[in-house]
mmCIF file of C-alpha atoms in Angstrom:
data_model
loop_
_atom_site.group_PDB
_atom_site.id
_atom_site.type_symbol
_atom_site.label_atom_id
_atom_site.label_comp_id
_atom_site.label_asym_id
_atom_site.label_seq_id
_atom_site.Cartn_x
_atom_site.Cartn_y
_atom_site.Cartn_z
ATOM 1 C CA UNK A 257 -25.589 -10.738 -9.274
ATOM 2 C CA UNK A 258 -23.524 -9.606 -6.477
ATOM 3 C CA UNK A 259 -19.424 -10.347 -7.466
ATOM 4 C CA UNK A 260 -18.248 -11.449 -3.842
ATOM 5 C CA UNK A 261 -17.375 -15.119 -4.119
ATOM 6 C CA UNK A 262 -13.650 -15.614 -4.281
ATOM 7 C CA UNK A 263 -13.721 -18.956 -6.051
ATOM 8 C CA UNK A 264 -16.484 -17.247 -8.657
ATOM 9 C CA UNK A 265 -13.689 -14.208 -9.495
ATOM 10 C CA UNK A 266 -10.883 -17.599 -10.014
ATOM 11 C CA UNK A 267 -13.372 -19.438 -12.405
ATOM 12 C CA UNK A 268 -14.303 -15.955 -14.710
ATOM 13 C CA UNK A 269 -10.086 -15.201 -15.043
ATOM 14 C CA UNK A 270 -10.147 -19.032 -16.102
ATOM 15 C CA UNK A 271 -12.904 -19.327 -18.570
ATOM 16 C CA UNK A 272 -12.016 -15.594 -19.837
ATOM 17 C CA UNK A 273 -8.481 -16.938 -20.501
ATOM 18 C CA UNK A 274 -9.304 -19.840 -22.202
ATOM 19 C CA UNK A 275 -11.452 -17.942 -24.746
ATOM 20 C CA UNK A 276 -8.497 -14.923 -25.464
ATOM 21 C CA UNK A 277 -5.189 -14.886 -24.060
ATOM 22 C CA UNK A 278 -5.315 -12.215 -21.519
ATOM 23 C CA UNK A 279 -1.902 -11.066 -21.540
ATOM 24 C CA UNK A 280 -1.785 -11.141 -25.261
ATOM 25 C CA UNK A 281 -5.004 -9.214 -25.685
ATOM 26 C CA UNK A 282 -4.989 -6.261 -22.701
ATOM 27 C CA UNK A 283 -1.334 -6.364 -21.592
ATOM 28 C CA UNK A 284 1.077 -6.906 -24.831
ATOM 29 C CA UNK A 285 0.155 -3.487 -26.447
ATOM 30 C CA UNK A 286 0.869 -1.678 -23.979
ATOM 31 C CA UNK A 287 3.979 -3.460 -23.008
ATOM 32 C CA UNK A 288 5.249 -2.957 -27.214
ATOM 33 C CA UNK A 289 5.085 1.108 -26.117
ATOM 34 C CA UNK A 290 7.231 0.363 -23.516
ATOM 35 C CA UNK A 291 10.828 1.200 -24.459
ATOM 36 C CA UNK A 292 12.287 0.150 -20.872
ATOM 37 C CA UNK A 293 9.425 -1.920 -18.660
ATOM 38 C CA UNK A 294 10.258 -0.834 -14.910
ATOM 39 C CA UNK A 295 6.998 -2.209 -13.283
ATOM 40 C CA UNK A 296 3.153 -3.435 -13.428
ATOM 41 C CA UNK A 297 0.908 -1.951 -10.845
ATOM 42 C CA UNK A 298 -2.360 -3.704 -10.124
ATOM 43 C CA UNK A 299 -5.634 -1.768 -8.813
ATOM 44 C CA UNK A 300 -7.864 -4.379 -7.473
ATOM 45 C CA UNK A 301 -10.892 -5.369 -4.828
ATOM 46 C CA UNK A 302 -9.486 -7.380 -2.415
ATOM 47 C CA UNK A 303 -12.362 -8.474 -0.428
ATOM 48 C CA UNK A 304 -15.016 -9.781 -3.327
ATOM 49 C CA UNK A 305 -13.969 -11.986 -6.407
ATOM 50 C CA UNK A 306 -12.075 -9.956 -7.649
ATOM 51 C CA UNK A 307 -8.854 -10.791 -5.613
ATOM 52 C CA UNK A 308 -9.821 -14.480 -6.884
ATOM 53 C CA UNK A 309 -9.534 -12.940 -10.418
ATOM 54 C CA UNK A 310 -6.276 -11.352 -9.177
ATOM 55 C CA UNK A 311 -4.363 -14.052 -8.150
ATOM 56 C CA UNK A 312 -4.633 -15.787 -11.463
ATOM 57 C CA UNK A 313 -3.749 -12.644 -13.309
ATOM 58 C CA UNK A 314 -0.773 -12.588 -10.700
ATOM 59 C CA UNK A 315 0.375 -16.131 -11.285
ATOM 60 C CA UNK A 316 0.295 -15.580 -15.389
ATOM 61 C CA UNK A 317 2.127 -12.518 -14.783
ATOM 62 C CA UNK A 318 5.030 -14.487 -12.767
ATOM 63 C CA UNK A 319 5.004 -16.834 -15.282
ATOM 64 C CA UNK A 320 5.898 -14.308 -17.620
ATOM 65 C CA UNK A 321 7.860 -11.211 -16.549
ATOM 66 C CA UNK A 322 9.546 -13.942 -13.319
ATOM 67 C CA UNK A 323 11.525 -11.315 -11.267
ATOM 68 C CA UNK A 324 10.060 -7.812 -12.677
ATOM 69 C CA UNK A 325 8.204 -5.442 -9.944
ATOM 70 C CA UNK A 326 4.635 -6.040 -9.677
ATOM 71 C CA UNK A 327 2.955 -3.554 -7.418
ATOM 72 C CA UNK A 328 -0.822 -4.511 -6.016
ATOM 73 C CA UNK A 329 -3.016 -1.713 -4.641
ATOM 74 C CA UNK A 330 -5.455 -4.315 -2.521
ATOM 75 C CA UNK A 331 -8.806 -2.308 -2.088
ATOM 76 C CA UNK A 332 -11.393 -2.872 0.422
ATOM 77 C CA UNK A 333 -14.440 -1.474 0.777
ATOM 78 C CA UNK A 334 -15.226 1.126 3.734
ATOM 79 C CA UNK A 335 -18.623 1.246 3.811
ATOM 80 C CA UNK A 336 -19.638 -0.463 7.093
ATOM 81 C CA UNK A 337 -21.893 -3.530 6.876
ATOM 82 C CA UNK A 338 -23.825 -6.315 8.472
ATOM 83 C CA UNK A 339 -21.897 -8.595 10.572
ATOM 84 C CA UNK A 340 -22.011 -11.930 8.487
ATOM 85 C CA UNK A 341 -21.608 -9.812 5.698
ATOM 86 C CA UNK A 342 -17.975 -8.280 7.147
ATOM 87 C CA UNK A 343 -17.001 -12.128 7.941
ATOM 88 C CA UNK A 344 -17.397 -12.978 4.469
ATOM 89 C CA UNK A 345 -15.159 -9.539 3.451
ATOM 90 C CA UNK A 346 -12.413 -10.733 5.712
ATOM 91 C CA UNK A 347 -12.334 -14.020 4.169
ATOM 92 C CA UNK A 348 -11.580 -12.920 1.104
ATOM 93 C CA UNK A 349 -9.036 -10.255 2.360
ATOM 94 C CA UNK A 350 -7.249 -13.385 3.798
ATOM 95 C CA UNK A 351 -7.300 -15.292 0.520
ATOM 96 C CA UNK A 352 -6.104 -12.544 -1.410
ATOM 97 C CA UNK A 353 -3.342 -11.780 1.016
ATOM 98 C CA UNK A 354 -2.425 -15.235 1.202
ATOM 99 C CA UNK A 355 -2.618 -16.131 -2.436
ATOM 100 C CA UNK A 356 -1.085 -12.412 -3.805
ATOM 101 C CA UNK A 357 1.628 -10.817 -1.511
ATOM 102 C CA UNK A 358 3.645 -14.128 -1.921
ATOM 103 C CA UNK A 359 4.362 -12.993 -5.676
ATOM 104 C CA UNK A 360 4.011 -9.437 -5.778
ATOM 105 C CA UNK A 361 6.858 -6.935 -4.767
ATOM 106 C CA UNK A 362 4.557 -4.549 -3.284
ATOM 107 C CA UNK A 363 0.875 -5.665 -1.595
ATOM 108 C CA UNK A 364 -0.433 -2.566 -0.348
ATOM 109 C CA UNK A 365 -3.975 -3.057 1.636
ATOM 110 C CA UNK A 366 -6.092 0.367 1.244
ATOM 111 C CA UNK A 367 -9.887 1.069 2.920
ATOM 112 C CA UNK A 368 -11.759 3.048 0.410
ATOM 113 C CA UNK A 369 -12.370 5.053 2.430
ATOM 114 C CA UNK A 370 -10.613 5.416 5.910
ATOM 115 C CA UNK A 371 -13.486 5.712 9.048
ATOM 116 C CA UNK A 372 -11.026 7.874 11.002
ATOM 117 C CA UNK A 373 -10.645 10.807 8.761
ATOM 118 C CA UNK A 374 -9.330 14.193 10.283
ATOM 119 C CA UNK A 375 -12.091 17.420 9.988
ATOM 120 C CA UNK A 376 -10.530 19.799 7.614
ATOM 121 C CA UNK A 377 -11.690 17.066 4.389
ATOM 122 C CA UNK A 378 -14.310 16.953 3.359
ATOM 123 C CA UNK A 379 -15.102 13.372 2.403
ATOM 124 C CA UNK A 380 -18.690 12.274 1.849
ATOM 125 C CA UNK A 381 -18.433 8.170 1.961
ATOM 126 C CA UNK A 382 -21.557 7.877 -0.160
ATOM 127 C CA UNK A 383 -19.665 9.218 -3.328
ATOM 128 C CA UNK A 384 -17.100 7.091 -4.844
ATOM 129 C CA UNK A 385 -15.336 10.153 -6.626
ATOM 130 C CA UNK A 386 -14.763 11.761 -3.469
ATOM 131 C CA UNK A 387 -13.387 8.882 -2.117
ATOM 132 C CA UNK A 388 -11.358 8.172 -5.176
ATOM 133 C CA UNK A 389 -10.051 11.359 -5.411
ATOM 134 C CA UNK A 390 -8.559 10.739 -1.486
ATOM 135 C CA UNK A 391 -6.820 7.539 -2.600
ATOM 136 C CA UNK A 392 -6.007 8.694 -5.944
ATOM 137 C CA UNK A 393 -3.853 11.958 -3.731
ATOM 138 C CA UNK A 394 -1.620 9.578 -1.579
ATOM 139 C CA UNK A 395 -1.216 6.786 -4.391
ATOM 140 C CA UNK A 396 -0.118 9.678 -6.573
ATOM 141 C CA UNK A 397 2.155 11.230 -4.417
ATOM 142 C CA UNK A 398 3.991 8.401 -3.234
ATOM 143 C CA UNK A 399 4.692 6.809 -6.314
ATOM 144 C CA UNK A 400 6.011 10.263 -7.655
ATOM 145 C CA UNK A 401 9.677 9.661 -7.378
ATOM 146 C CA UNK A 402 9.299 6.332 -9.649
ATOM 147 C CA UNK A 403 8.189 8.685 -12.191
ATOM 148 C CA UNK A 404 10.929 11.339 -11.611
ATOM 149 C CA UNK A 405 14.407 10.860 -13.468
ATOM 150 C CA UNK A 406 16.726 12.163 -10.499
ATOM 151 C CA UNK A 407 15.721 9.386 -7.777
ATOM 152 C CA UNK A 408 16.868 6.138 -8.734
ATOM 153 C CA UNK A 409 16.007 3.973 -5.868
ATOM 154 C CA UNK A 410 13.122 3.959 -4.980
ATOM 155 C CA UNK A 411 12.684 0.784 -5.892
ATOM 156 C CA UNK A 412 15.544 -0.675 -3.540
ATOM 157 C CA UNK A 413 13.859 1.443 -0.524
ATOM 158 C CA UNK A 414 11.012 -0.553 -1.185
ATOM 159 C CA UNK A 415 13.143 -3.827 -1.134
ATOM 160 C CA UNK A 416 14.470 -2.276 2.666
ATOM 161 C CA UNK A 417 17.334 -4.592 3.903
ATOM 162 C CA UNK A 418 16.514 -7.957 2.855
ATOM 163 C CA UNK A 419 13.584 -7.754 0.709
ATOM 164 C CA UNK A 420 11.516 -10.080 3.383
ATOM 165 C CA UNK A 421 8.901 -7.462 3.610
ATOM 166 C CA UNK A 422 6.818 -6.528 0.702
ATOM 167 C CA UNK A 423 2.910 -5.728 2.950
ATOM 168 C CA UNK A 424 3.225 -1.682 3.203
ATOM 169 C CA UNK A 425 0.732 0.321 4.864
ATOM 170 C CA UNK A 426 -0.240 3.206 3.112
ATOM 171 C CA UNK A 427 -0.423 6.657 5.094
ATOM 172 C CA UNK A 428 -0.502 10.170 4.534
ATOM 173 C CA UNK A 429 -1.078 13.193 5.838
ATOM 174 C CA UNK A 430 -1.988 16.897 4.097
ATOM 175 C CA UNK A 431 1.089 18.987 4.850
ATOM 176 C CA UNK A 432 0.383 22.116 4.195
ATOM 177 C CA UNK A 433 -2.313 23.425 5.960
ATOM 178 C CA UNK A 434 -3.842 22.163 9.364
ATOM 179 C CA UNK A 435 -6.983 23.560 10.730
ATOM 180 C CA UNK A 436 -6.906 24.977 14.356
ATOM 181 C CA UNK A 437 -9.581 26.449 16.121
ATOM 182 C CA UNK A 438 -11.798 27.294 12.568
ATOM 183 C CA UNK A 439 -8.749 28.904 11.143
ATOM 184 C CA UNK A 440 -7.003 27.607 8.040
ATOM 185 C CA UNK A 441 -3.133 27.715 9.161
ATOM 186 C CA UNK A 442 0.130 26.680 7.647
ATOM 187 C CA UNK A 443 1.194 23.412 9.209
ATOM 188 C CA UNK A 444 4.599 23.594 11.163
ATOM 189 C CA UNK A 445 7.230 20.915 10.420
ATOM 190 C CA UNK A 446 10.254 21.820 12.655
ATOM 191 C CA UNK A 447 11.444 18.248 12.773
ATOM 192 C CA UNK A 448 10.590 17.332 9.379
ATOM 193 C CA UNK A 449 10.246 14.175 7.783
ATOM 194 C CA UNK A 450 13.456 12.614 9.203
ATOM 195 C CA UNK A 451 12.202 9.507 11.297
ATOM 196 C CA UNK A 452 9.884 6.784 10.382
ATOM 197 C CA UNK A 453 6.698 6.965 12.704
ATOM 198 C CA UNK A 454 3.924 5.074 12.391
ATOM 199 C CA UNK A 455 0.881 8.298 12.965
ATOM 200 C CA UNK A 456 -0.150 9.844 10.560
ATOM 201 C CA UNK A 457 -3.725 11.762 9.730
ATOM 202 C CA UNK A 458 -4.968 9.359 7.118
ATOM 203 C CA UNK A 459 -4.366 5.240 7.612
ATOM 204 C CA UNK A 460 -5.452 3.707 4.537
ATOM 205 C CA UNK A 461 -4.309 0.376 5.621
ATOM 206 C CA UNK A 462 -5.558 -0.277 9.162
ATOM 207 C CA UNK A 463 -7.699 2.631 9.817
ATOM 208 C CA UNK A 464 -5.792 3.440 13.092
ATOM 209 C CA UNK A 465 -5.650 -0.051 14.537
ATOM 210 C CA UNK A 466 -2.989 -1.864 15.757
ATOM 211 C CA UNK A 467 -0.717 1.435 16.015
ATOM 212 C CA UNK A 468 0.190 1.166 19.473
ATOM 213 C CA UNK A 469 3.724 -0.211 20.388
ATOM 214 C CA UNK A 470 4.233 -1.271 16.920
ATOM 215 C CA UNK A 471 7.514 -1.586 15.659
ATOM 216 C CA UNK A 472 8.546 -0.327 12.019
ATOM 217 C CA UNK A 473 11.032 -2.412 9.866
ATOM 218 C CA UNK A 474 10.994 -0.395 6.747
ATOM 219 C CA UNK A 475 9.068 2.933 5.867
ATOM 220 C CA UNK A 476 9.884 5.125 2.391
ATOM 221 C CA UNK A 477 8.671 9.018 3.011
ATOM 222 C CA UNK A 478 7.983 11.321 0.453
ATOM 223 C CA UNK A 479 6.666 14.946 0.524
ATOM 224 C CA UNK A 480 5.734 17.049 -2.325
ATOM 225 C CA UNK A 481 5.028 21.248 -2.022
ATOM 226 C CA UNK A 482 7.423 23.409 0.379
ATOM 227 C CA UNK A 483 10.699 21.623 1.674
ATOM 228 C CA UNK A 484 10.521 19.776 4.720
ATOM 229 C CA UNK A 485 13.531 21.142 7.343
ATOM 230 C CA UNK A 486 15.710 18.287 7.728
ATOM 231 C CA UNK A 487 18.277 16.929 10.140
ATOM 232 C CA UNK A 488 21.824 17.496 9.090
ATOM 233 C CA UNK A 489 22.220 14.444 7.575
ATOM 234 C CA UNK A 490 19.533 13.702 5.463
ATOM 235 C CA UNK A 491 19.030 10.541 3.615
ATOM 236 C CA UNK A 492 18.903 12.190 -0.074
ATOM 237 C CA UNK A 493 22.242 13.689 0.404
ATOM 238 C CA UNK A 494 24.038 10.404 1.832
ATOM 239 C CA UNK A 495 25.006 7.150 0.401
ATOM 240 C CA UNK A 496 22.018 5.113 0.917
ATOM 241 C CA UNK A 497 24.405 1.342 1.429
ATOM 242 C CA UNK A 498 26.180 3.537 4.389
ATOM 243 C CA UNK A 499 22.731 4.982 5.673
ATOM 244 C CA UNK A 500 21.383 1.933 5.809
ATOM 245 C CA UNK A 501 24.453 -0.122 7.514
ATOM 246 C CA UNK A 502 24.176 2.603 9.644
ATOM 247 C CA UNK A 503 21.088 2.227 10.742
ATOM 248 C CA UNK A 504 21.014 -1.525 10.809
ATOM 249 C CA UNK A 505 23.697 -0.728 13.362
ATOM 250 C CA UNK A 506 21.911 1.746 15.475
ATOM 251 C CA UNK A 507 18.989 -0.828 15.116
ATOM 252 C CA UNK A 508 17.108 1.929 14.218
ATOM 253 C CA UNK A 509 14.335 1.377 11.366
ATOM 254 C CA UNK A 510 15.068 1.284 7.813
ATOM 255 C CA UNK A 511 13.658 4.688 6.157
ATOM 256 C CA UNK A 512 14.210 6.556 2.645
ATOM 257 C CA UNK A 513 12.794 9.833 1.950
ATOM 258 C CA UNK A 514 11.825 11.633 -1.101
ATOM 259 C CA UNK A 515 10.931 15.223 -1.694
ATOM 260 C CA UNK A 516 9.915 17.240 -4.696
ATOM 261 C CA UNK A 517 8.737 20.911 -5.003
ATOM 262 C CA UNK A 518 6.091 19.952 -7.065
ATOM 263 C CA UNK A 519 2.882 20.695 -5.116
ATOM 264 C CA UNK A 520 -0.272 18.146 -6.054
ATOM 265 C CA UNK A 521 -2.336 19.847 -8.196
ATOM 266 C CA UNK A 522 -6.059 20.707 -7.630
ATOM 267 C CA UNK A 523 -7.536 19.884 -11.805
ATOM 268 C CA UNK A 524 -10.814 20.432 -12.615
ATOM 269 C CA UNK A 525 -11.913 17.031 -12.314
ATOM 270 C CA UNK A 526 -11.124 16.664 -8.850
ATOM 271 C CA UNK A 527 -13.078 17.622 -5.662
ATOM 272 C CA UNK A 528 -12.518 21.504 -5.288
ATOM 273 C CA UNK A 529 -13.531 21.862 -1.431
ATOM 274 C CA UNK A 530 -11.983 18.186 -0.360
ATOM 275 C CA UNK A 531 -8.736 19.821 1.068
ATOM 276 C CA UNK A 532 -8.817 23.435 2.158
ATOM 277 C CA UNK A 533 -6.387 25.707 -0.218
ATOM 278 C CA UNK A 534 -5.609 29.204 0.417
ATOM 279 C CA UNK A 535 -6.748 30.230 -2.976
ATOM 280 C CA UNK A 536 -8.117 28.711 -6.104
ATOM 281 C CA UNK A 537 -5.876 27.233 -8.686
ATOM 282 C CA UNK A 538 -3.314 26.520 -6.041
ATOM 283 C CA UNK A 539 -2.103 23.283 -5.046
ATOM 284 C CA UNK A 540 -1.629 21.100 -1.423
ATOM 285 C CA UNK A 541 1.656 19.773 0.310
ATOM 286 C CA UNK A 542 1.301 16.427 1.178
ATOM 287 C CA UNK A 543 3.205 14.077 3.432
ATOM 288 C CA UNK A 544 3.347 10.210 2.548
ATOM 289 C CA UNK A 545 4.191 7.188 3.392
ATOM 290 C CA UNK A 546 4.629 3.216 2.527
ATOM 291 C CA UNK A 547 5.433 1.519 5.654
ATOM 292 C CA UNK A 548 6.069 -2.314 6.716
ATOM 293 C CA UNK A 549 5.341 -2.815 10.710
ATOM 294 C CA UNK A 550 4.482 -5.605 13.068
ATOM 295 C CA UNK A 551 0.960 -3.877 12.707
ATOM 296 C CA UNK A 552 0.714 -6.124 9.344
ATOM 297 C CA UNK A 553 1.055 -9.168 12.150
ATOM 298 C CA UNK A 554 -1.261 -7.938 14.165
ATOM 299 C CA UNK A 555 -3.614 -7.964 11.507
ATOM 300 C CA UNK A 556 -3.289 -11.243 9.982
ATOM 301 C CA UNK A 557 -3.628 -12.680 13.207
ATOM 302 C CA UNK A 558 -7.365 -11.370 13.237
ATOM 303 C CA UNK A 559 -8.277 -12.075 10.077
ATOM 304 C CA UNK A 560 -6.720 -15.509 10.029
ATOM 305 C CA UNK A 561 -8.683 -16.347 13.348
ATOM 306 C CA UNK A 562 -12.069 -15.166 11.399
ATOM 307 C CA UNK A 563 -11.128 -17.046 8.144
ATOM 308 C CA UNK A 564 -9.887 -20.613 9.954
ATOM 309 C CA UNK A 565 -13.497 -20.408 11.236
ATOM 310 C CA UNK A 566 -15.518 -19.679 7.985
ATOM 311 C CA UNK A 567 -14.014 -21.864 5.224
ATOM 312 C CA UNK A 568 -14.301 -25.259 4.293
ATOM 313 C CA UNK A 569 -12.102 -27.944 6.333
ATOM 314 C CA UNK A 570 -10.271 -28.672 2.714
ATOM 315 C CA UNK A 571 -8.884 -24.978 2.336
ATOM 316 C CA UNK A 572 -8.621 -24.007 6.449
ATOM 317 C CA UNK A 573 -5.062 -25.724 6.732
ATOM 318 C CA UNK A 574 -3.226 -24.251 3.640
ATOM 319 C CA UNK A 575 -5.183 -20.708 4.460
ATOM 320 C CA UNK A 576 -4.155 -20.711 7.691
ATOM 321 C CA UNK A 577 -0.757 -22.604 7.633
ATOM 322 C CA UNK A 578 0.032 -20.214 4.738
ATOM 323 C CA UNK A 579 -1.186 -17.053 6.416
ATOM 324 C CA UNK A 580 1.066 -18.079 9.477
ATOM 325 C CA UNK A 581 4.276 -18.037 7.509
ATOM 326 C CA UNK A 582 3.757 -15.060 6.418
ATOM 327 C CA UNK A 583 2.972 -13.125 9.796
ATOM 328 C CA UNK A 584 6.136 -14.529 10.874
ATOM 329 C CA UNK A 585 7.817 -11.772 8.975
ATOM 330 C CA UNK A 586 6.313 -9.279 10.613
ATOM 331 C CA UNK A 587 7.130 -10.145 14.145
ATOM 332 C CA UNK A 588 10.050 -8.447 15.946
ATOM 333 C CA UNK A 589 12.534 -11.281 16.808
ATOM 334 C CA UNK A 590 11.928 -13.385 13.551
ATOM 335 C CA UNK A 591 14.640 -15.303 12.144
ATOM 336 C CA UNK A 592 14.992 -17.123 9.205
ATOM 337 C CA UNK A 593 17.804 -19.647 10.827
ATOM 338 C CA UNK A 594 20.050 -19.288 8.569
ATOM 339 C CA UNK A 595 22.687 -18.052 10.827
ATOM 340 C CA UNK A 596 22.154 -21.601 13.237
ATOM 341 C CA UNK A 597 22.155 -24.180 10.087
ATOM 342 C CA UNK A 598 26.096 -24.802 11.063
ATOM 343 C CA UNK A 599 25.469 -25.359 14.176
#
């Protein structure tokens, strides 16, 4: 039977929990090989019962580890389909984005795969590995420097200035070569990856959408393979509290950048002609990024209108009402009040 009801993916984490202790039976082991715990990532559908199943792993997991980084890869499926069936997509997208961004420290919505891909990949949509080998590159690569001893806050780049936002959009773009008129050529980067921008070749998040005028509050960079030429002052040479009071001043947006030598490696079980190399055996550069924008507003906005309209008069008020408060966060101009509550 087809696994797309929300409320059916809620009732299966239930009953399963009842009969064995999730936590105790999948998680603990792993956790008792853990000599320092610095995060949980989650990898799950968004759009079918599984973000029901989800947000009652989510809530058992707040329970237990309270204030420890929980990172959620939301993933929604690409593959275009028949109207009524899309409404029924986007209604779970809003009740997983409702129910599981509020407790996780990073809710990261991904297409698998992107529509708008650029020509040099070679991406056939029917085949799940080729897609998953896509994701798999810019997941990889920007979670790198959590895995690397010498950068040691990545975590608070995530967190930006307040730690209001915590919906990135994840982009990327291959670095390292560009194609240009049927000819594979080295990609110039005379600016480098100095500013947060909002285009970039692949949008996993919003496929493109939405990317006019929007406004970026936080973005964290990082480029593996050749290094990027940099401003003067670049952000892994300065004190990140005086960067970023700098550019709170400025009102510029918040951005941290990473960068390791370490090219991404083509293995064997990966897609050999996805990107173009130069030669076998040799890796790509590739340029990525997690960004929060008013793009992330834009966005609940239309899937909150399709959702208000599609569930049951019961659930529409605490869906939408709860959907609301959190656009607010991604509007330019929001304020919490705090500042007024003496007046």
């Amino acid at each position: 039977m087809p696994f797309e009801d929300w409320n059916v993916g809620e009732e299966l984490f239930k009953d399963l929990d009842k009969e064995h202790d999730l936590l105790d039976r999948d998680l603990r082991p792993l956790l008792e090989e853990c000599d320092h715990l610095r995060a949980l990532q989650l990898f799950s559908g968004s759009d079918d019962a599984w973000g029901g199943f989800t947000a009652q792993y989510m809530e058992r997991l707040r329970d237990e580890f309270g204030k420890k980084s929980i990172w959620v890869w939301a993933i929604e499926d690409g593959t275009r389909i028949q109207r009524h069936h899309q409404f029924k997509k986007d209604t779970n997208k809003a009740r997983s984005l409702c129910s599981i961004s509020p407790m996780a420290s990073l809710y990261s919505p991904i297409i698998d795969a992107p529509h708008n891909l650029p020509g040099y990949l070679n991406v056939d949509h029917r085949s799940e590995w080729q897609k998953t080998a896509l994701l798999a590159s810019a997941i990889e690569t920007v979670t790198l420097p959590s895995r690397l001893r010498p950068y040691q806050h990545f975590e608070a780049s995530l967190a930006g200035e307040d730690g209001t936002h915590t919906i990135f959009e994840l982009q990327s773009s291959i670095n390292k070569l560009k194609i240009n008129d049927g000819q594979t050529k080295e990609a110039s980067n005379e600016d480098g990856p100095t500013k947060a921008e909002i285009e970039f070749e692949i949008d996993f998040a919003y496929d493109g959408e939405y990317s006019k005028g929007a406004h970026i509050f936080n973005q964290v960079q990082v480029t593996r393979g050749e290094e990027p030429e940099r401003d003067s002052e670049s952000t892994e040479a300065t004190d990140v509290g005086y960067f970023r009071k700098l550019r709170r001043y400025n009102s510029e947006s918040m951005l941290q950048s990473f960068h390791t030598p370490l090219s991404m490696p083509i293995l064997d079980s990966f897609p050999h002609d996805l990107f173009p190399t130069p030669e076998a055996g040799t890796g790509v550069n590739v340029f990525t990024a997690l960004t929060a924008s008013t793009r992330t507003a834009q966005r609940i906005k239309a899937i909150s209108a399709t959702a208000g309209r599609l569930v049951s008069v019961d659930e529409r008020e605490a869906l939408v009402n709860g959907l609301g408060e959190i656009r607010e966060y991604y509007e330019t101009g929001w304020s919490s009040g705090s500042d007024d509550e003496d007046d």
